[in-house]
CSV table of N, CA and C in Angstrom, one decimal:
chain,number,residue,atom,x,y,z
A,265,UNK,N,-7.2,17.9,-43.3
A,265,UNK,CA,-6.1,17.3,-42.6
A,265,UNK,C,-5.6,18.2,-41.4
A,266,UNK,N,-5.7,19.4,-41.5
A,266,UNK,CA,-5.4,20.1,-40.7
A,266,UNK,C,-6.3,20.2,-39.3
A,267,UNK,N,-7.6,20.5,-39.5
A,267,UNK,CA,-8.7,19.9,-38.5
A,267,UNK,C,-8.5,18.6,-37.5
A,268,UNK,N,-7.8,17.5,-38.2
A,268,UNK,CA,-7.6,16.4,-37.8
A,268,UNK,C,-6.3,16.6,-36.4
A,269,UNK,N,-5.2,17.2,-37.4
A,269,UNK,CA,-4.0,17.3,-36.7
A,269,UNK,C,-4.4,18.1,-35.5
A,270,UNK,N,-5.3,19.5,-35.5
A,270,UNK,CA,-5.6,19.8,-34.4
A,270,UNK,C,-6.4,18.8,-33.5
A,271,UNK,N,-7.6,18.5,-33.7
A,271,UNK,CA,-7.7,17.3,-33.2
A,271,UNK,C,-7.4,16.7,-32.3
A,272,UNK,N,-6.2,15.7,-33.2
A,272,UNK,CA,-5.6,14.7,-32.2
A,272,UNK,C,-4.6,15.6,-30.9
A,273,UNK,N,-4.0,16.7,-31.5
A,273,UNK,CA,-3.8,17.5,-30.3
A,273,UNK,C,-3.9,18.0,-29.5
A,274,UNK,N,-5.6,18.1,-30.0
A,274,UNK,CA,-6.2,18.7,-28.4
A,274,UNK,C,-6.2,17.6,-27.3
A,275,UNK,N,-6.7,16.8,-28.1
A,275,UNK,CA,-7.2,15.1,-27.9
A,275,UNK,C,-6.0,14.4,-26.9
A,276,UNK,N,-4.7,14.6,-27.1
A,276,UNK,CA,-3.6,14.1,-26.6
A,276,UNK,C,-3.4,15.0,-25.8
A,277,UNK,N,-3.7,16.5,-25.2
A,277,UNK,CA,-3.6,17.2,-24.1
A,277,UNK,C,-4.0,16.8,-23.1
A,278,UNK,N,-5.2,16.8,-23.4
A,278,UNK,CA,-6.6,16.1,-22.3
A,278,UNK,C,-6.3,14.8,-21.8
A,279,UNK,N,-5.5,14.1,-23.0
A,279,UNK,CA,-5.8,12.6,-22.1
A,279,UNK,C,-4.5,12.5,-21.1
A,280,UNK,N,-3.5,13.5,-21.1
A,280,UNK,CA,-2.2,13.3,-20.4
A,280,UNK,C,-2.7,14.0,-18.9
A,281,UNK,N,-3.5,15.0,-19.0
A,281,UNK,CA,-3.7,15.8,-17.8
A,281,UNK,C,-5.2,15.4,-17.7
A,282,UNK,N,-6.0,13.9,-17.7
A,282,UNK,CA,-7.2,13.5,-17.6
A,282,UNK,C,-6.7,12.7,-15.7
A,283,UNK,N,-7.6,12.5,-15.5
A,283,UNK,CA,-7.5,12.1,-14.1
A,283,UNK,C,-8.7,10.7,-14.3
A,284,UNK,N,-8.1,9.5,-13.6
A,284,UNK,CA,-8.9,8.0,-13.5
A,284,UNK,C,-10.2,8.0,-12.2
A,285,UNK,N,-11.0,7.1,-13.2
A,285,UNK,CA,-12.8,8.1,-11.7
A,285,UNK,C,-13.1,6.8,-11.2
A,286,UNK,N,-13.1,6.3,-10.2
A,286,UNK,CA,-13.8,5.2,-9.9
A,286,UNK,C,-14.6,5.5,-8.3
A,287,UNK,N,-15.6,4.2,-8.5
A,287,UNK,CA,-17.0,4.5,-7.5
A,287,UNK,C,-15.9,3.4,-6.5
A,288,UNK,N,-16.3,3.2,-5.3
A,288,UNK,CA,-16.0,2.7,-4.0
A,288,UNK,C,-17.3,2.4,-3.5
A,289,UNK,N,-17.7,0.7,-3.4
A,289,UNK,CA,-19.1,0.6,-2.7
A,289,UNK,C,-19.0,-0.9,-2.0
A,290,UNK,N,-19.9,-1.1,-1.1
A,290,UNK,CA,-19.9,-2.2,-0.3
A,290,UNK,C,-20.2,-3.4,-0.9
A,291,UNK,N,-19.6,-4.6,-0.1
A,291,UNK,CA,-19.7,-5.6,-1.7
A,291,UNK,C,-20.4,-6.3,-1.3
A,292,UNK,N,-21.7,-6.2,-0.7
A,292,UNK,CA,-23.1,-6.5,-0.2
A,292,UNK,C,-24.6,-5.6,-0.8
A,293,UNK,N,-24.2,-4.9,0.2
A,293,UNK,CA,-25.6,-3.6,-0.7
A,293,UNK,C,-25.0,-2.8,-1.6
A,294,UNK,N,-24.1,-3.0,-2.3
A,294,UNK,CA,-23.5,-2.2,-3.5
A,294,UNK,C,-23.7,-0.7,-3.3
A,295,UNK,N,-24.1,0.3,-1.6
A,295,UNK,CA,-23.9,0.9,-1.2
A,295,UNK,C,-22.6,1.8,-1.3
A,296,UNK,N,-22.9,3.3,-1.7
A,296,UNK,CA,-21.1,3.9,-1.8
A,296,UNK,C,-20.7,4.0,-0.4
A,297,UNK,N,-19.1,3.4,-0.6
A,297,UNK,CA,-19.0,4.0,0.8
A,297,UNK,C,-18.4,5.6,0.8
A,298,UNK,N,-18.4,6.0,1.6
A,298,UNK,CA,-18.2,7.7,1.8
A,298,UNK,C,-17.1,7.9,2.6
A,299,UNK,N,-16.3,9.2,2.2
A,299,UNK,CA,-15.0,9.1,2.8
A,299,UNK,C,-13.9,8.1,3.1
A,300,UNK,N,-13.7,7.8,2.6
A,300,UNK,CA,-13.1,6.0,3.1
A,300,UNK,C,-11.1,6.8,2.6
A,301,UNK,N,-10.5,6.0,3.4
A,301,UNK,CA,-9.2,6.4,3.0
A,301,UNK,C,-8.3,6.0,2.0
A,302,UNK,N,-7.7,6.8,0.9
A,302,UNK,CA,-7.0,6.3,0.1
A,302,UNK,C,-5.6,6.9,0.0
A,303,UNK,N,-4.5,5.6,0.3
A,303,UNK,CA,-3.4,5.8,0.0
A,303,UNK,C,-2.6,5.2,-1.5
A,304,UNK,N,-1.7,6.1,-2.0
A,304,UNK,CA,-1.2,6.2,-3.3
A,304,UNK,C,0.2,5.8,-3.2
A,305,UNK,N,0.8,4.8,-3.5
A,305,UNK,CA,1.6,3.8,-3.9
A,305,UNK,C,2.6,4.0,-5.6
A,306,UNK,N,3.9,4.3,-5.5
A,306,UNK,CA,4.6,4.4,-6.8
A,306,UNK,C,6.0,3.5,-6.4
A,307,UNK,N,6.2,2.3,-7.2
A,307,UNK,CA,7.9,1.9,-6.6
A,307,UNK,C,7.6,1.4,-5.7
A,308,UNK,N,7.0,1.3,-4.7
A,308,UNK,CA,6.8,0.3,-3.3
A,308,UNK,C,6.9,1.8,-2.3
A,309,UNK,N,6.7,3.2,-2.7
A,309,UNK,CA,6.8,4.3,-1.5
A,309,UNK,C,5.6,5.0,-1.5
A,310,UNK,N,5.3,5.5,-0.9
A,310,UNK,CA,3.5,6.5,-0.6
A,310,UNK,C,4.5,7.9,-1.3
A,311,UNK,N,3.6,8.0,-2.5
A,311,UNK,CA,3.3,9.2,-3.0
A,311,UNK,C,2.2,10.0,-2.7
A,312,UNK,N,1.3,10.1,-2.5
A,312,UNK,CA,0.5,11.1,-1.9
A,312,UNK,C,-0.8,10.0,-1.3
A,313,UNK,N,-2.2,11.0,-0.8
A,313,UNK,CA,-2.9,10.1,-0.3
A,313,UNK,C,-4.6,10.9,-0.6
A,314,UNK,N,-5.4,10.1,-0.6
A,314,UNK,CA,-7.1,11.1,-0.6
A,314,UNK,C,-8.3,10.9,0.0
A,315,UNK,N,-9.1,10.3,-0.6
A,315,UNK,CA,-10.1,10.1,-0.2
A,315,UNK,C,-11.4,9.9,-0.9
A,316,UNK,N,-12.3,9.5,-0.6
A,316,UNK,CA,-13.4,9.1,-1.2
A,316,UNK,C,-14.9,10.4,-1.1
A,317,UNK,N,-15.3,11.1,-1.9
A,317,UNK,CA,-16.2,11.9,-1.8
A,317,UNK,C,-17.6,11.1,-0.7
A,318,UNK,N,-18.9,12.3,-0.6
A,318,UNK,CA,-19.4,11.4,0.3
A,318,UNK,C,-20.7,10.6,-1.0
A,319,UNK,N,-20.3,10.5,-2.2
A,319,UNK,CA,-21.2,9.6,-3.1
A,319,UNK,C,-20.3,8.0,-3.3
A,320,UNK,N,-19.0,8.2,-2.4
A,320,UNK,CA,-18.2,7.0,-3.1
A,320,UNK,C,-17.0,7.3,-3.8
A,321,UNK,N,-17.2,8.6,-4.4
A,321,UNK,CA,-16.1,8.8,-6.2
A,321,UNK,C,-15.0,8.8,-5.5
A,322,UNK,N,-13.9,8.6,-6.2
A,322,UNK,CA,-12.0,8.6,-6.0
A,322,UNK,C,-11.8,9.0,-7.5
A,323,UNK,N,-10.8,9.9,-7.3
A,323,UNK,CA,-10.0,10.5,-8.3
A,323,UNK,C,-8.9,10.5,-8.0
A,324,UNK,N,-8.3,10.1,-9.5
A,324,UNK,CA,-6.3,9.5,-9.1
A,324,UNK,C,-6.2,10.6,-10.2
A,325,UNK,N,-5.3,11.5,-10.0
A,325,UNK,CA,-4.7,12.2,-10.8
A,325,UNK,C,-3.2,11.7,-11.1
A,326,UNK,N,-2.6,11.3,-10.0
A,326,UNK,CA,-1.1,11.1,-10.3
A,326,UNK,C,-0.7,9.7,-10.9
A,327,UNK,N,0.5,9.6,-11.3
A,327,UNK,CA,0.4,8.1,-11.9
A,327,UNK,C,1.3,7.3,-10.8
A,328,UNK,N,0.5,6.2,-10.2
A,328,UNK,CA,0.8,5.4,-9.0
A,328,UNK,C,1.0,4.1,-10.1
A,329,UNK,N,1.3,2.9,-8.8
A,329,UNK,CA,1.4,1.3,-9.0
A,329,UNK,C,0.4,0.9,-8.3
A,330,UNK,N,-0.4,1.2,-7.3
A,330,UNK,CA,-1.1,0.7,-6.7
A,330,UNK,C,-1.6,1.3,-5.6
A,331,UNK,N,-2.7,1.3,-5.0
A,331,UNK,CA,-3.4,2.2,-4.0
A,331,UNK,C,-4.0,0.8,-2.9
A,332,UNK,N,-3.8,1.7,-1.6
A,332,UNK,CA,-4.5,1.1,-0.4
A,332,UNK,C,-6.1,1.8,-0.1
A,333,UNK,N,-6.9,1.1,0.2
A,333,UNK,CA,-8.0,1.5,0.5
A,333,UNK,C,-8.5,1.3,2.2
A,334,UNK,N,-8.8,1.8,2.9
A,334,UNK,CA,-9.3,1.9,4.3
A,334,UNK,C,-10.5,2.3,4.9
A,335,UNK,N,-11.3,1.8,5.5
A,335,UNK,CA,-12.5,2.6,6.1
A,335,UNK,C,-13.0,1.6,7.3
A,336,UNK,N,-13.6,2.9,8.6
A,336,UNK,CA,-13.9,1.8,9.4
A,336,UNK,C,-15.0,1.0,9.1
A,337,UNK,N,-14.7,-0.2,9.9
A,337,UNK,CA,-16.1,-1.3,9.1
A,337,UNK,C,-15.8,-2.1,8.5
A,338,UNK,N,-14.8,-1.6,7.6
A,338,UNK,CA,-14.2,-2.9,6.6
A,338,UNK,C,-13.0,-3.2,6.3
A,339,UNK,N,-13.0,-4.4,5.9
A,339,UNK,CA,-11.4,-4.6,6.0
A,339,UNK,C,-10.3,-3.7,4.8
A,340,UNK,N,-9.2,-3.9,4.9
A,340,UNK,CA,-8.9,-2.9,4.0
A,340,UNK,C,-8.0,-4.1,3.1
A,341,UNK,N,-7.4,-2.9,2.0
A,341,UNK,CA,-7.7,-3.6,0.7
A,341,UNK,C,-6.4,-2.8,0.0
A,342,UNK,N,-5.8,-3.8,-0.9
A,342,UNK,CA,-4.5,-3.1,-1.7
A,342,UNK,C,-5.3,-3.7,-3.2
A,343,UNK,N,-5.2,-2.1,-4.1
A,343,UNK,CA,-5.4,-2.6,-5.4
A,343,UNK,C,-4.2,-2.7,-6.2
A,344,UNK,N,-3.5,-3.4,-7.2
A,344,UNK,CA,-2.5,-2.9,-8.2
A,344,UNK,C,-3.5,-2.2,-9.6
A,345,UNK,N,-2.5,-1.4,-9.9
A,345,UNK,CA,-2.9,-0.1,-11.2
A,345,UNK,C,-3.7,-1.4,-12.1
A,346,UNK,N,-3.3,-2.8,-12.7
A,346,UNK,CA,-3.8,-3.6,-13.3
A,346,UNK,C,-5.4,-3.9,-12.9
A,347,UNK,N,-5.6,-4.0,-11.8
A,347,UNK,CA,-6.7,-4.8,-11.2
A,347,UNK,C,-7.3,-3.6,-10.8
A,348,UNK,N,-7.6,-2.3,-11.3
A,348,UNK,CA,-8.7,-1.0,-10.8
A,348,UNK,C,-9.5,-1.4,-11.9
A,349,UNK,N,-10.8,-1.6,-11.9
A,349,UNK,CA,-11.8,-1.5,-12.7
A,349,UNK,C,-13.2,0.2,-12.0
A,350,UNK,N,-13.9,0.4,-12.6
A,350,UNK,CA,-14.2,1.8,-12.4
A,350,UNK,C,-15.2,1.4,-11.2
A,351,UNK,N,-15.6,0.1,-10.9
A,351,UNK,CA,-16.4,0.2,-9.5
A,351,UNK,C,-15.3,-0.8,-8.7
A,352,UNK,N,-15.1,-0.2,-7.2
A,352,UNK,CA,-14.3,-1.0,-6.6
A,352,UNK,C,-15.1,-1.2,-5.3
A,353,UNK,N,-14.6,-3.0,-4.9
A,353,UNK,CA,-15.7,-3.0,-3.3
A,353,UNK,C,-15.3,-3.1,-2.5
A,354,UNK,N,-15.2,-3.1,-1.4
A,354,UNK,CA,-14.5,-3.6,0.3
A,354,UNK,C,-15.3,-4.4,1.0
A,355,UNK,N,-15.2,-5.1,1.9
A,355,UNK,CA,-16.0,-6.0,2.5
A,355,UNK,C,-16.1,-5.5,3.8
A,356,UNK,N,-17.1,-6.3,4.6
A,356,UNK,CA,-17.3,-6.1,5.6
A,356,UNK,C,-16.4,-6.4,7.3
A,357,UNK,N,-15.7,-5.9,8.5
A,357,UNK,CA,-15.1,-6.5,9.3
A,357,UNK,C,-16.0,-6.6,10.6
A,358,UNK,N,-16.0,-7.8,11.4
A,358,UNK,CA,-16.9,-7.9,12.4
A,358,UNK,C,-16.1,-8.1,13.4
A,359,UNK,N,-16.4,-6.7,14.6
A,359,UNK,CA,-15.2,-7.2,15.7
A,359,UNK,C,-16.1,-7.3,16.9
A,360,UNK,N,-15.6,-8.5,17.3
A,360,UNK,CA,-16.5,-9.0,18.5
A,360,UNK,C,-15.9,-8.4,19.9
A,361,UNK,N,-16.7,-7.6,20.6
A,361,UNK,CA,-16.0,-7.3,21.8
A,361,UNK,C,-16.8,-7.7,23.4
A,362,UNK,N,-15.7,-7.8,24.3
A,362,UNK,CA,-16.7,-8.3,25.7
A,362,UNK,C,-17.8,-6.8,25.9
A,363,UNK,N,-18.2,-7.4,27.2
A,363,UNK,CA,-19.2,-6.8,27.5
A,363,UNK,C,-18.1,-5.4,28.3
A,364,UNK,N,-19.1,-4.3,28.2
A,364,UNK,CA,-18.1,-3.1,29.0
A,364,UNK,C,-19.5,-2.6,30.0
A,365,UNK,N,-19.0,-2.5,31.1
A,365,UNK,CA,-19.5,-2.2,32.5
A,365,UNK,C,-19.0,-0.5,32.9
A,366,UNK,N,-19.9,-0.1,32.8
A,366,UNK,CA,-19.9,1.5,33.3
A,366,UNK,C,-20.6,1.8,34.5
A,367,UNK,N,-19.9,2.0,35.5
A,367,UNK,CA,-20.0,2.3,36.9
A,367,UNK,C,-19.5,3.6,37.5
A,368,UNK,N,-19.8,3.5,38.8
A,368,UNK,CA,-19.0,5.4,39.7
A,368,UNK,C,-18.0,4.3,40.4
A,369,UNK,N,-17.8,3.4,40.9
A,369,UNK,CA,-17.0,2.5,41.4
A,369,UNK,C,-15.6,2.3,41.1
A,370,UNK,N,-14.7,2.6,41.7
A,370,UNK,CA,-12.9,1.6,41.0
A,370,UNK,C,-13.2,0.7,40.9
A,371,UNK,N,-12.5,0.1,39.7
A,371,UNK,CA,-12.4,-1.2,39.3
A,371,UNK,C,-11.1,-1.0,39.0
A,372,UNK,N,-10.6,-2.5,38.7
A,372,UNK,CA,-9.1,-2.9,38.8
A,372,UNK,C,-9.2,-3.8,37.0
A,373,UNK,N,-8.6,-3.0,36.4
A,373,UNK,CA,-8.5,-3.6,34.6
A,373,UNK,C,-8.1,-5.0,34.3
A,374,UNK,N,-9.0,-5.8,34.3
A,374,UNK,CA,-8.1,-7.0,33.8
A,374,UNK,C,-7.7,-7.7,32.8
A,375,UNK,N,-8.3,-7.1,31.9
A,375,UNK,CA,-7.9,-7.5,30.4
A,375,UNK,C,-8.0,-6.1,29.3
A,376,UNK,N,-7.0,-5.6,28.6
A,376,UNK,CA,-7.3,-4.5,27.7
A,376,UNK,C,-7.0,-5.3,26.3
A,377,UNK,N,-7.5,-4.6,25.5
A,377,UNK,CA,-7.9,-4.8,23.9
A,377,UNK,C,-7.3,-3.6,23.6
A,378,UNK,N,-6.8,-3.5,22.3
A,378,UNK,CA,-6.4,-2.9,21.2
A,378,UNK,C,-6.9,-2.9,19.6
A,379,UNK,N,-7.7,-1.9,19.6
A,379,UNK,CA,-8.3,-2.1,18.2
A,379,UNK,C,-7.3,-1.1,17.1
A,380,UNK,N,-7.3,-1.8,16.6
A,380,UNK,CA,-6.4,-0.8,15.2
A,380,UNK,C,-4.8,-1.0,15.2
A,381,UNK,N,-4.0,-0.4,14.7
A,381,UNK,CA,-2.5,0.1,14.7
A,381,UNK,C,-1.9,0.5,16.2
């Protein structure tokens, strides 16, 4: 009995101070993605933020409601705590841009683009 009671106590240490492991990969070539940005979500406010190893892995140590995912290339992506399963995918973004002309010449700008934030 006593074996046991240690046990479950070790057992209940580990799982409070255990950290959640999930892979990050492209939802085409099931490729990891690497580095990709991860923001950490508690209550609707950013508690901390990480990132993706370069095999894919994310490690959540803290306890959130839901995490944002970002990387360039693809679109980004909000998980809630319910909907993490241990492999997560992102898809692909296609940005179509005009042709760019590189010269020694002034030119006069006629149209500018803004990519991102």
């Amino acid at each position: 009995m006593k074996k046991i009671l240690i046990y479950l106590t070790v057992l209940c240490y580990f799982s409070c101070f255990s950290q959640d492991k999930y892979v990050l990969q492209d939802s085409i070539s099931k490729q990891p993605i690497s580095y990709a940005n991860i923001v950490l979500f508690s209550k609707g406010k950013i508690v901390g933020g990480t990132y993706t190893d370069n095999q894919g892995l994310l490690s959540i140590s803290e306890v959130v409601d839901s995490i944002r995912i970002s990387s360039l290339g693809y679109k980004n992506k909000s998980f809630d705590k319910r909907e993490l399963t241990n492999i997560l995918f992102l898809t692909h973004i296609v940005y179509n841009l005009d042709e760019v002309v590189v010269t020694n010449k002034a030119i006069v700008c006629k149209k500018s683009i803004n990519i991102g934030y």
